[in-house]
């Protein structure tokens, strides 16, 4: 039986008379203080209604076309609703029920914060691809155990130590709220916002062409050359439909992902830069000297330039360069706002909910772009291939353009999700249908669109004076072997397959220039001999902070064989973003731990947050508090050696310090460092090479991302040799 407050006071008085320390007073009848109810309700509502969606928005701004002000009213409304509900539960429910609700809300606040910030890694990019939940059962049970502990522990403390419980709730809520406010301010200041909010690509003249000359390019997202090989084998009649086309099946692409490749295709050849995120990198590509010269040349040759692609790729600075760019802020209507708000809160739930609830909240990020279709006041381009096909068929080609037209139609293509068949009809596949078969089926819808485009051109009388290119930004399993087909204006010869070694990164911009100049069959592309030995280059990028964020490394890959032969790919250069963060100076004998981007006393490149090297090179740069006068001994402790054996070379300047094969299970290496390898300013740079490193499978389908794994590092310690 619980004691009343009067009984507790009497016991305390008796204890004092006996000279004993009075026991800590315990509240038996809980009543939530007003201040605690307000503060906890505010913290919880801020976490789920404000911080969650805002953090996702700023951290993934490259995926959004709308400005933050568009969703602020929705965020404010949901915050007030959540706050009001929590406050009622905390303050106005009777006795212990109120206390239990305080405990549950505090547990929810804590669990949601920990889930979203520390337990959300390891899930694939939400690009429509299926997530293999059945491979994550163990992860789910561990996640459930953590959530259970977070819920149970505060309830136990509430039952036995209510004063401690009150302090815990206050301190915990204050800590989480403070961290979230600081994080949001930092993100708002440092992250670049989508450029598409104050300009858009107009579709008003999307099917307008000239009876003089046109260069029409269809970029089908993720259409790998393999799908075209499959089509020709399975659907031989397609070759007759594609008379005049040449399929260059040995084509190397540009990069692994859409924005990394489109930067090159849209700019006329500029390679996407290192040390930039998606938005800033696209701005650099489009404002480069390469891009300015490319677009000026086409304009001077009498061509209008119209791009139908992601509006975030082309910003206001490209006004006058891209003719269908309209510099005007896009104000979402109520329907679009409702749709994107639902999506961003669904995205928030995916990140912050426990593992077993996440399947209910999967979001394809392409859905944010498709929400633009709700806005009827602006003729905005969206990735909707069925709509593109239907509009093309119903509207036809308008042949009244006065100048030549250079047009890029960027389609969703073979990109996930695979929910439509070759005729754009909805389809739901049985589990036994392979992903390759689903992609192939979807690729046939692209042939349907190409066939319709050809027919509409013929009906409008522009087919014979139009050069047509059908290509992709990247492939799927082999990201670097996209489809590439070319048909010159007036060519009615049989369909051909060529094994000439073509580089989309190098040959596509040159081809566009030469077609605009009227070179036709004299263009350099058509002079490349079949099966010629030619070194070509593609680019892979590594970001320590996630897709679309700052690219910390550009990896140049040389291909000296067929584009389909991954064994002919070799990394030849790593280019790293400079680490300009402040680091502590190093004193001999100190331990350099957490070797990676978060290292406190050394600048580290090429090693990720899990302390593993991710390419074929790395470096550790430290600055001594006092320049050593004697030679040193270095000890590197290893966490793991991947594979049976890995080679490692370590240099300081031009001096080789270590060059050995390290077997699996080996835990440390020791080498000497001459004193004269330290610069006059006390700086020492250790350069690492990992020539035998293995490719790491970076997602659940085994896509070729050219991310490597060789060694995981633990610590580095330097001492004098003596």
XYZ file of C-alpha atoms in Angstrom:
722
model
C 0.000 0.000 0.000
C 1.334 3.411 -0.940
C 1.999 5.926 1.839
C 0.320 9.282 1.904
C 2.324 12.495 1.816
C 1.462 13.103 5.549
C 2.860 9.699 6.503
C 6.072 10.419 4.606
C 6.481 13.803 6.365
C 5.970 12.149 9.795
C 8.594 9.467 9.037
C 11.078 12.152 7.983
C 10.575 14.080 11.251
C 11.087 10.919 13.322
C 14.254 10.117 11.380
C 15.679 13.577 12.110
C 14.932 13.214 15.854
C 16.869 9.949 15.839
C 19.787 11.696 14.096
C 19.277 9.664 10.939
C 19.424 10.989 7.391
C 15.954 11.397 6.080
C 15.220 9.153 3.091
C 14.836 10.820 -0.294
C 11.230 11.918 -0.560
C 9.295 10.011 -3.183
C 6.162 11.341 -4.820
C 3.379 8.827 -4.671
C 0.669 10.706 -6.538
C 2.141 11.971 -9.798
C 1.054 15.291 -11.174
C 2.929 16.543 -14.233
C 4.238 20.082 -13.629
C 3.026 22.614 -16.185
C 6.558 23.561 -17.225
C 7.582 19.951 -17.770
C 4.462 19.244 -19.833
C 5.095 22.272 -22.045
C 8.807 21.591 -22.467
C 8.473 17.863 -23.229
C 5.586 18.438 -25.630
C 7.574 21.147 -27.407
C 10.664 18.925 -27.696
C 8.723 15.934 -29.033
C 6.726 18.013 -31.526
C 9.888 19.777 -32.672
C 11.634 16.451 -33.174
C 9.033 14.736 -35.321
C 7.268 17.687 -36.956
C 10.114 20.169 -37.494
C 13.565 18.652 -37.150
C 12.795 15.404 -38.996
C 11.453 16.879 -42.264
C 13.723 19.946 -42.158
C 16.861 17.843 -41.632
C 15.844 15.558 -44.487
C 15.135 18.561 -46.715
C 18.468 20.292 -46.113
C 20.482 17.063 -46.147
C 18.927 15.949 -49.445
C 18.335 19.309 -51.096
C 19.610 17.949 -54.412
C 16.462 15.762 -54.559
C 13.986 18.622 -54.152
C 12.808 21.264 -56.597
C 10.831 23.366 -54.091
C 12.158 25.878 -51.588
C 11.911 25.373 -47.808
C 9.354 28.172 -47.519
C 6.925 25.976 -49.481
C 6.574 23.451 -46.670
C 6.920 25.808 -43.696
C 3.133 26.306 -43.256
C 2.587 22.548 -43.202
C 5.448 22.051 -40.737
C 4.037 24.759 -38.468
C 0.559 23.268 -38.545
C 1.727 19.725 -37.795
C 3.990 21.023 -35.027
C 1.056 22.746 -33.315
C -1.155 19.672 -33.635
C 1.484 17.304 -32.242
C 2.319 19.759 -29.451
C -1.325 20.097 -28.449
C -1.907 16.329 -28.358
C 1.237 15.696 -26.299
C 0.410 18.505 -23.895
C -3.100 17.128 -23.257
C -1.695 13.639 -22.618
C 0.985 14.964 -20.267
C -1.065 17.463 -18.291
C -4.708 16.512 -18.239
C -4.787 12.752 -17.876
C -5.311 11.561 -14.289
C -2.500 10.698 -11.867
C -0.141 7.947 -12.862
C -1.637 7.706 -16.342
C -0.244 11.173 -16.981
C 3.166 10.060 -15.692
C 3.173 6.989 -17.908
C 2.365 9.197 -20.908
C 5.242 11.512 -19.994
C 7.520 8.479 -19.893
C 6.287 7.127 -23.235
C 6.564 10.503 -24.970
C 10.072 10.993 -23.597
C 11.017 7.465 -24.712
C 9.559 8.210 -28.142
C 11.573 11.418 -28.365
C 14.777 9.605 -27.406
C 14.201 6.572 -29.635
C 13.230 8.657 -32.672
C 16.288 10.841 -32.266
C 18.654 7.874 -31.911
C 16.987 5.982 -34.771
C 17.158 8.877 -37.211
C 20.680 9.966 -36.389
C 22.548 6.804 -35.414
C 20.579 3.802 -36.680
C 19.482 4.890 -40.166
C 22.654 3.992 -42.062
C 22.974 0.926 -44.254
C 19.739 1.259 -46.210
C 19.914 1.571 -50.020
C 19.351 4.850 -51.853
C 15.593 5.366 -52.137
C 15.522 5.477 -55.926
C 12.697 3.031 -56.531
C 14.768 -0.149 -56.350
C 13.294 -2.893 -54.172
C 14.734 -3.113 -50.655
C 15.600 -6.705 -49.608
C 13.925 -6.618 -46.210
C 14.247 -10.385 -45.811
C 18.026 -9.957 -45.666
C 17.724 -7.568 -42.701
C 15.785 -9.664 -40.184
C 18.672 -9.767 -37.705
C 19.057 -6.023 -37.924
C 15.353 -5.644 -37.249
C 15.384 -7.715 -34.059
C 18.382 -5.811 -32.717
C 16.605 -2.563 -33.509
C 13.495 -3.767 -31.682
C 15.558 -4.669 -28.628
C 17.024 -1.160 -28.496
C 13.584 0.440 -28.799
C 12.216 -1.833 -26.076
C 15.022 -0.865 -23.690
C 14.469 2.845 -24.386
C 10.772 2.447 -23.558
C 11.128 0.203 -20.488
C 13.987 1.937 -18.625
C 12.221 5.325 -18.139
C 9.057 3.515 -17.021
C 11.028 1.645 -14.370
C 12.693 4.860 -13.182
C 9.286 6.557 -13.069
C 7.887 3.785 -10.890
C 10.716 3.734 -8.352
C 12.420 7.172 -8.484
C 10.033 9.864 -9.617
C 12.346 12.769 -8.734
C 15.147 11.214 -10.764
C 12.641 10.579 -13.543
C 11.635 14.252 -13.627
C 15.281 15.331 -13.864
C 15.954 12.742 -16.581
C 13.050 13.974 -18.705
C 14.086 17.619 -18.346
C 17.777 17.044 -19.055
C 17.222 14.553 -21.869
C 14.658 16.706 -23.637
C 16.855 19.794 -23.313
C 19.885 17.954 -24.691
C 18.063 16.569 -27.721
C 16.296 19.860 -28.454
C 19.569 21.801 -28.222
C 21.396 19.411 -30.544
C 18.587 19.543 -33.088
C 18.362 23.338 -33.109
C 22.128 23.701 -33.605
C 22.073 21.039 -36.338
C 19.258 22.740 -38.236
C 20.935 26.148 -38.082
C 24.182 24.613 -39.360
C 22.431 22.820 -42.227
C 20.439 25.907 -43.205
C 23.639 27.949 -43.412
C 25.912 25.399 -45.104
C 23.650 23.507 -47.527
C 22.914 24.893 -50.984
C 19.230 25.136 -51.856
C 17.678 23.777 -55.067
C 18.127 26.146 -57.992
C 14.889 24.979 -59.582
C 12.845 27.056 -57.168
C 13.445 30.293 -59.079
C 13.556 28.978 -62.645
C 12.088 26.139 -64.669
C 12.359 24.356 -68.018
C 9.253 25.177 -70.023
C 7.456 22.509 -72.067
C 5.460 25.051 -74.054
C 7.289 24.112 -77.289
C 8.450 20.654 -76.254
C 7.635 19.019 -79.626
C 8.570 21.970 -81.834
C 11.134 21.269 -84.561
C 12.424 22.850 -87.718
C 12.108 21.877 -91.357
C 15.713 23.038 -91.774
C 17.755 20.857 -89.409
C 17.384 19.290 -85.964
C 19.536 17.310 -83.561
C 17.255 15.313 -81.283
C 18.775 13.410 -78.347
C 16.803 11.002 -76.171
C 18.563 10.214 -72.888
C 16.877 7.167 -71.379
C 17.836 6.935 -67.720
C 19.664 3.702 -66.753
C 19.306 2.131 -70.229
C 22.289 -0.200 -70.355
C 23.662 -1.445 -73.676
C 22.827 -4.990 -72.564
C 19.092 -4.243 -72.893
C 19.564 -3.288 -76.533
C 21.529 -6.491 -77.202
C 18.688 -8.412 -75.576
C 16.087 -6.542 -77.635
C 17.812 -7.300 -80.940
C 17.961 -10.989 -80.046
C 14.412 -11.205 -78.707
C 12.715 -8.673 -81.012
C 14.561 -8.790 -84.386
C 11.837 -6.687 -86.036
C 13.124 -3.682 -84.044
C 16.082 -3.489 -86.440
C 13.712 -2.733 -89.318
C 12.049 0.027 -87.310
C 15.486 1.525 -86.626
C 16.675 1.760 -90.232
C 19.556 4.214 -90.516
C 20.620 3.744 -86.874
C 23.983 2.410 -85.762
C 24.149 0.812 -82.324
C 27.593 1.369 -80.786
C 27.549 -1.523 -78.339
C 31.124 -0.904 -77.120
C 30.397 2.520 -75.620
C 31.797 3.723 -72.330
C 29.701 6.272 -70.466
C 30.609 9.122 -68.147
C 29.861 8.184 -64.553
C 27.749 6.056 -62.239
C 24.804 8.333 -61.489
C 22.475 10.689 -63.288
C 23.676 14.119 -62.184
C 27.345 13.093 -62.456
C 26.824 12.122 -66.110
C 24.293 14.764 -67.109
C 26.711 17.489 -66.038
C 28.971 16.352 -68.877
C 26.236 15.764 -71.469
C 24.432 19.054 -70.834
C 27.584 21.174 -70.648
C 29.143 19.778 -73.785
C 31.976 17.868 -72.142
C 32.809 19.323 -68.714
C 33.653 16.571 -66.225
C 31.786 16.867 -62.932
C 34.118 18.460 -60.355
C 35.429 17.063 -57.109
C 34.591 18.695 -53.747
C 31.082 19.753 -54.861
C 27.583 18.485 -54.167
C 24.978 17.862 -56.867
C 23.702 21.430 -57.083
C 27.046 23.245 -56.846
C 28.694 20.757 -59.206
C 26.012 21.252 -61.857
C 26.456 25.008 -61.566
C 30.201 24.569 -62.132
C 29.634 22.344 -65.160
C 27.123 24.673 -66.784
C 29.157 27.835 -66.115
C 32.468 26.341 -67.252
C 34.396 27.641 -70.243
C 33.638 24.320 -71.947
C 29.903 24.852 -71.542
C 29.931 28.529 -72.520
C 31.865 27.757 -75.709
C 29.679 24.732 -76.549
C 26.384 26.607 -76.250
C 27.673 29.740 -77.974
C 28.894 27.640 -80.873
C 25.505 25.989 -81.354
C 23.701 29.322 -81.160
C 26.124 30.841 -83.663
C 25.479 27.931 -86.027
C 21.766 28.751 -86.025
C 20.434 26.349 -83.404
C 18.036 26.902 -80.538
C 18.891 24.813 -77.452
C 16.083 23.181 -75.493
C 16.658 20.840 -72.556
C 13.881 18.739 -71.042
C 15.468 17.299 -67.942
C 15.531 17.754 -64.186
C 14.905 21.443 -63.520
C 17.564 21.449 -60.800
C 20.252 20.806 -63.400
C 19.696 24.158 -65.122
C 19.663 27.332 -63.032
C 18.975 31.038 -63.602
C 22.610 31.614 -64.577
C 21.969 29.606 -67.732
C 19.447 32.191 -69.010
C 20.354 32.976 -72.602
C 22.210 29.671 -72.866
C 19.212 27.314 -72.698
C 16.302 28.694 -74.688
C 13.414 26.986 -72.886
C 14.667 28.129 -69.475
C 12.243 30.520 -67.803
C 13.635 32.580 -64.925
C 10.608 32.773 -62.704
C 9.923 31.398 -59.250
C 7.684 28.363 -59.224
C 4.971 28.804 -56.619
C 3.462 25.400 -55.802
C -0.302 25.271 -55.656
C -2.235 23.593 -52.861
C -2.323 20.221 -54.615
C 1.440 20.143 -55.168
C 2.132 21.335 -51.621
C -0.110 18.645 -50.204
C 1.628 15.982 -52.263
C 5.211 16.991 -51.445
C 4.321 17.486 -47.779
C 2.925 13.964 -47.569
C 6.033 12.642 -49.294
C 8.499 14.446 -47.056
C 6.726 13.299 -43.886
C 6.598 9.766 -45.273
C 10.334 10.086 -45.950
C 10.759 11.294 -42.356
C 8.901 8.268 -41.020
C 11.106 5.946 -43.057
C 14.210 7.416 -41.476
C 12.952 7.753 -37.902
C 10.666 4.769 -37.417
C 11.924 1.407 -36.077
C 13.150 -1.082 -38.655
C 10.070 -3.288 -38.850
C 7.830 -0.284 -39.603
C 10.038 1.143 -42.356
C 8.532 -0.902 -45.241
C 5.297 1.074 -44.766
C 7.096 4.335 -45.480
C 9.310 3.621 -48.497
C 9.465 6.631 -50.830
C 10.850 6.820 -54.354
C 12.605 10.194 -54.498
C 11.439 10.539 -58.109
C 7.946 11.068 -56.695
C 8.993 14.554 -55.583
C 9.692 15.512 -59.193
C 6.416 13.976 -60.347
C 4.556 16.171 -57.865
C 5.262 19.090 -60.196
C 2.555 17.672 -62.455
C 0.021 19.013 -59.944
C 1.052 22.587 -60.804
C -1.038 23.709 -63.751
C 0.036 27.355 -63.777
C 3.485 26.577 -65.202
C 4.413 24.332 -68.158
C 6.950 22.328 -66.126
C 8.816 19.282 -67.385
C 8.481 16.183 -65.202
C 9.807 12.636 -65.509
C 6.672 10.838 -66.638
C 7.384 8.626 -69.642
C 3.783 7.572 -70.156
C 2.675 11.212 -70.250
C 5.555 12.048 -72.616
C 4.507 9.244 -74.962
C 0.794 10.110 -74.858
C 1.411 13.832 -75.383
C 3.744 13.083 -78.292
C 1.167 10.824 -79.887
C -1.748 13.211 -79.351
C -0.013 16.508 -80.120
C 2.459 15.369 -82.745
C 5.514 17.328 -83.896
C 5.120 21.044 -84.589
C 7.389 21.741 -87.621
C 7.255 25.551 -87.409
C 10.503 26.396 -85.592
C 12.400 29.021 -87.574
C 15.872 27.964 -86.431
C 17.479 24.564 -86.152
C 16.703 22.735 -82.923
C 19.124 20.970 -80.562
C 16.860 19.116 -78.135
C 17.605 16.765 -75.260
C 14.676 14.718 -73.965
C 15.692 13.138 -70.658
C 13.303 10.283 -69.842
C 12.866 8.164 -66.738
C 13.805 5.236 -68.947
C 14.679 1.951 -67.278
C 15.022 3.489 -63.842
C 13.278 1.771 -60.936
C 10.541 1.191 -59.893
C 9.506 -1.518 -62.354
C 5.744 -1.087 -62.260
C 4.965 -0.630 -65.982
C 5.248 -3.028 -68.914
C 6.408 -2.319 -72.457
C 3.098 -0.571 -73.236
C 3.123 1.615 -70.088
C 0.415 -0.520 -68.511
C 0.633 -1.126 -64.735
C 2.190 -4.466 -63.864
C 2.892 -6.332 -60.641
C 5.502 -9.056 -60.962
C 5.664 -12.362 -59.168
C 8.629 -12.726 -56.853
C 10.217 -15.275 -59.192
C 10.562 -12.716 -62.030
C 14.173 -11.521 -62.042
C 15.105 -7.859 -61.822
C 16.890 -8.197 -65.158
C 13.641 -9.370 -66.798
C 11.700 -6.510 -65.238
C 14.227 -3.986 -66.505
C 14.204 -5.503 -69.972
C 10.415 -5.287 -70.097
C 10.569 -1.629 -69.124
C 13.301 -0.965 -71.690
C 10.888 -2.028 -74.439
C 8.666 0.932 -73.524
C 11.600 3.140 -74.512
C 11.651 1.506 -77.946
C 7.923 2.218 -78.173
C 8.601 5.906 -77.450
C 11.455 6.036 -79.965
C 9.246 4.431 -82.616
C 6.493 6.974 -81.947
C 9.004 9.834 -82.139
C 10.195 8.582 -85.542
C 6.631 8.251 -86.842
C 5.637 11.723 -85.648
C 8.753 13.202 -87.271
C 7.812 11.535 -90.542
C 4.234 12.776 -90.314
C 5.479 16.330 -89.681
C 7.983 16.204 -92.532
C 11.094 16.737 -90.374
C 12.429 13.176 -90.216
C 14.722 13.420 -93.220
C 16.480 16.533 -91.864
C 16.839 15.357 -88.268
C 19.823 13.661 -86.647
C 18.629 11.305 -83.875
C 20.671 10.035 -80.936
C 19.351 7.513 -78.424
C 21.547 7.111 -75.354
C 21.580 6.925 -71.543
C 23.176 8.725 -68.642
C 24.483 5.409 -67.259
C 23.742 1.703 -67.201
C 22.470 -0.441 -64.381
C 24.602 -3.396 -63.322
C 27.416 -2.054 -65.473
C 27.045 1.659 -64.871
C 29.642 2.515 -67.511
C 28.178 0.787 -70.604
C 25.101 2.816 -71.612
C 23.192 2.391 -74.844
C 24.372 4.674 -77.685
C 22.681 4.742 -81.103
C 23.034 7.350 -83.830
C 21.033 8.016 -86.993
C 22.137 10.703 -89.405
C 19.520 12.795 -91.192
C 18.446 11.136 -94.429
C 20.105 7.797 -93.712
C 17.793 4.910 -94.666
C 20.402 2.151 -94.699
C 20.012 -1.079 -92.769
C 20.377 -1.033 -88.989
C 23.967 -1.714 -87.976
C 25.805 -2.831 -84.849
C 29.293 -1.397 -84.399
C 32.043 -2.500 -82.017
C 34.023 0.705 -82.474
C 35.319 1.830 -79.057
C 33.220 4.940 -78.397
C 33.454 7.236 -75.375
C 30.245 9.053 -74.493
C 32.236 11.496 -72.346
C 34.593 12.435 -75.195
C 32.812 11.619 -78.461
C 29.270 12.825 -77.742
C 30.115 16.559 -77.333
C 32.330 16.439 -80.420
C 29.604 14.708 -82.424
C 27.026 17.381 -81.538
C 29.410 20.150 -82.622
C 30.200 18.430 -85.925
C 26.569 17.601 -86.715
C 25.674 21.250 -86.137
C 28.480 22.193 -88.523
C 27.004 19.890 -91.174
C 29.852 17.370 -91.273
C 27.551 14.355 -91.331
C 29.450 11.170 -92.165
C 32.736 13.085 -91.913
C 32.275 13.484 -88.162
C 35.074 11.985 -86.071
C 32.784 9.368 -84.501
C 32.308 7.624 -87.819
C 36.058 7.392 -88.408
C 36.743 5.192 -85.360
C 37.748 1.734 -86.645
C 35.941 -1.381 -85.481
C 37.537 -3.012 -82.405
C 40.330 -0.443 -82.325
C 42.508 -0.549 -79.209
C 41.680 2.715 -77.488
C 42.086 3.894 -73.916
C 38.933 5.528 -72.629
C 38.148 7.143 -69.283
C 35.119 7.183 -67.006
C 34.672 8.691 -63.558
C 33.415 7.382 -60.261
C 32.833 9.544 -57.189
C 32.901 8.852 -53.484
C 31.071 10.933 -50.899
C 31.702 10.512 -47.208
C 28.340 12.109 -46.423
C 26.038 10.335 -48.888
C 24.599 10.462 -52.393
C 24.211 13.947 -53.832
C 26.331 15.480 -51.079
C 29.901 16.762 -51.317
C 31.958 14.475 -53.583
C 35.126 13.901 -51.578
C 36.940 11.931 -54.260
C 36.864 11.683 -58.049
C 38.202 8.356 -59.240
C 39.433 8.251 -62.842
C 39.116 4.794 -64.391
C 40.898 3.771 -67.584
C 39.264 1.187 -69.839
C 41.594 -0.658 -72.220
C 39.198 -3.283 -73.470
C 35.519 -3.750 -74.236
C 33.130 -1.578 -72.227
C 31.314 -4.707 -71.039
C 34.501 -6.330 -69.745
C 34.919 -5.097 -66.188
C 38.325 -6.782 -65.968
C 39.633 -4.151 -68.408
C 38.786 -1.323 -65.977
C 41.618 0.081 -63.883
C 41.780 3.010 -61.474
C 44.511 5.402 -62.612
C 43.930 8.468 -60.461
C 42.303 9.572 -57.204
C 41.524 13.280 -56.774
C 40.553 14.288 -53.257
C 38.789 17.316 -51.876
C 41.181 19.191 -49.609
C 40.642 18.686 -45.892
C 40.770 22.248 -44.554
C 39.479 21.481 -41.063
C 41.493 22.463 -38.011
C 43.525 19.623 -36.508
C 45.518 19.360 -33.315
C 49.299 19.379 -33.682
C 51.055 16.045 -33.201
C 53.566 15.241 -30.507
C 55.802 12.170 -30.702
C 54.277 9.304 -28.794
C 50.700 10.491 -29.250
C 48.245 7.999 -30.679
C 46.449 8.959 -33.895
C 43.116 7.204 -33.556
C 39.842 7.212 -35.487
C 41.834 7.346 -38.729
C 39.377 8.855 -41.166
C 37.507 12.120 -41.800
C 36.885 12.675 -38.083
C 40.488 12.220 -36.969
C 41.443 14.918 -34.444
C 45.221 15.181 -34.946
C 45.798 14.419 -38.643
C 44.324 15.234 -42.048
C 43.174 11.954 -43.606
C 42.149 11.403 -47.234
C 40.943 8.189 -48.868
C 39.729 6.559 -45.636
C 36.054 6.591 -44.689
C 34.256 7.082 -41.387
C 34.554 3.347 -40.681
C 38.353 3.716 -40.962
C 38.535 1.714 -44.201
C 40.345 2.784 -47.372
C 37.798 3.199 -50.191
C 40.019 3.490 -53.275
C 43.574 2.625 -54.325
C 45.284 5.509 -52.556
C 45.096 7.357 -49.236
C 47.143 9.844 -47.241
C 47.700 10.883 -43.628
C 49.123 14.354 -43.027
C 50.159 15.532 -39.570
C 51.983 18.534 -38.198
C 54.455 18.137 -35.335
C 54.461 20.505 -32.415
C 58.229 20.447 -32.809
C 60.079 19.142 -35.861
C 61.799 15.809 -35.033
C 65.590 15.802 -35.265
C 66.003 12.027 -35.369
C 64.551 9.188 -37.413
C 61.256 7.754 -36.201
C 59.547 4.399 -35.934
C 55.892 4.184 -36.964
C 53.440 1.532 -35.829
C 50.101 1.129 -37.602
C 47.564 -1.098 -35.901
C 45.030 -2.623 -38.268
C 41.398 -3.484 -37.683
C 41.088 -5.729 -40.700
C 42.813 -6.910 -43.866
C 40.179 -7.615 -46.544
C 40.802 -10.688 -48.651
C 43.469 -13.312 -48.133
C 46.301 -10.832 -48.642
C 46.715 -7.159 -49.501
C 49.744 -5.230 -50.709
C 50.515 -1.845 -49.192
C 53.137 0.740 -50.065
C 53.839 3.779 -47.924
C 55.893 6.762 -49.056
C 56.958 10.075 -47.605
C 57.773 12.303 -50.542
C 59.923 10.227 -52.910
C 61.156 7.834 -50.220
C 59.696 4.369 -49.951
C 59.011 3.506 -46.304
C 57.049 0.264 -46.581
C 56.306 -2.139 -49.438
C 54.968 -5.522 -48.393
C 52.080 -7.938 -48.755
C 50.068 -8.073 -45.551
C 48.207 -11.355 -44.846
C 44.656 -11.522 -43.539
C 44.541 -11.441 -39.752
C 47.734 -9.388 -39.450
C 47.208 -6.739 -36.784
C 50.093 -4.279 -37.139
C 52.890 -3.068 -39.400
C 56.099 -1.287 -38.391
C 58.335 0.930 -40.524
C 60.941 3.671 -40.121
C 60.517 7.318 -41.122
C 63.700 9.344 -41.814
C 63.742 12.731 -40.111
C 64.487 14.510 -43.387
C 61.065 13.522 -44.771
C 59.490 16.053 -42.403
C 59.071 19.480 -44.037
C 60.591 22.593 -42.517
C 57.198 23.617 -41.145
C 56.933 20.315 -39.270
C 54.516 18.679 -41.718
C 54.739 14.975 -42.572
C 52.598 13.376 -45.285
C 52.384 9.613 -45.556
C 51.082 8.457 -48.951
C 49.507 4.990 -49.213
C 48.933 2.772 -52.251
C 46.831 -0.395 -52.238
C 47.509 -2.035 -55.632
C 45.639 -5.296 -54.926
C 42.513 -3.798 -53.402
C 39.201 -5.569 -54.005
C 35.980 -4.028 -55.286
C 33.385 -3.674 -52.567
C 29.765 -4.457 -53.330
C 28.114 -1.192 -52.358
C 24.445 -2.111 -52.499
C 22.244 -5.169 -52.474
C 22.364 -5.777 -56.220
C 26.115 -5.718 -56.616
C 26.261 -2.642 -58.836
C 29.737 -1.664 -60.012
C 30.440 1.516 -58.098
C 34.231 1.168 -58.021
C 34.382 1.513 -54.274
C 37.217 -0.603 -52.951
C 38.247 -2.173 -49.702
C 41.759 -3.184 -48.691
C 42.576 -2.223 -45.103
C 40.664 -0.909 -42.115
C 42.932 1.110 -39.824
C 42.924 1.384 -36.055
C 45.767 3.634 -34.831
C 49.056 5.196 -35.911
C 51.816 6.026 -33.425
C 55.220 7.629 -34.082
C 58.219 7.502 -31.757
C 61.917 8.142 -32.155
C 63.808 5.085 -33.412
C 65.983 5.146 -30.284
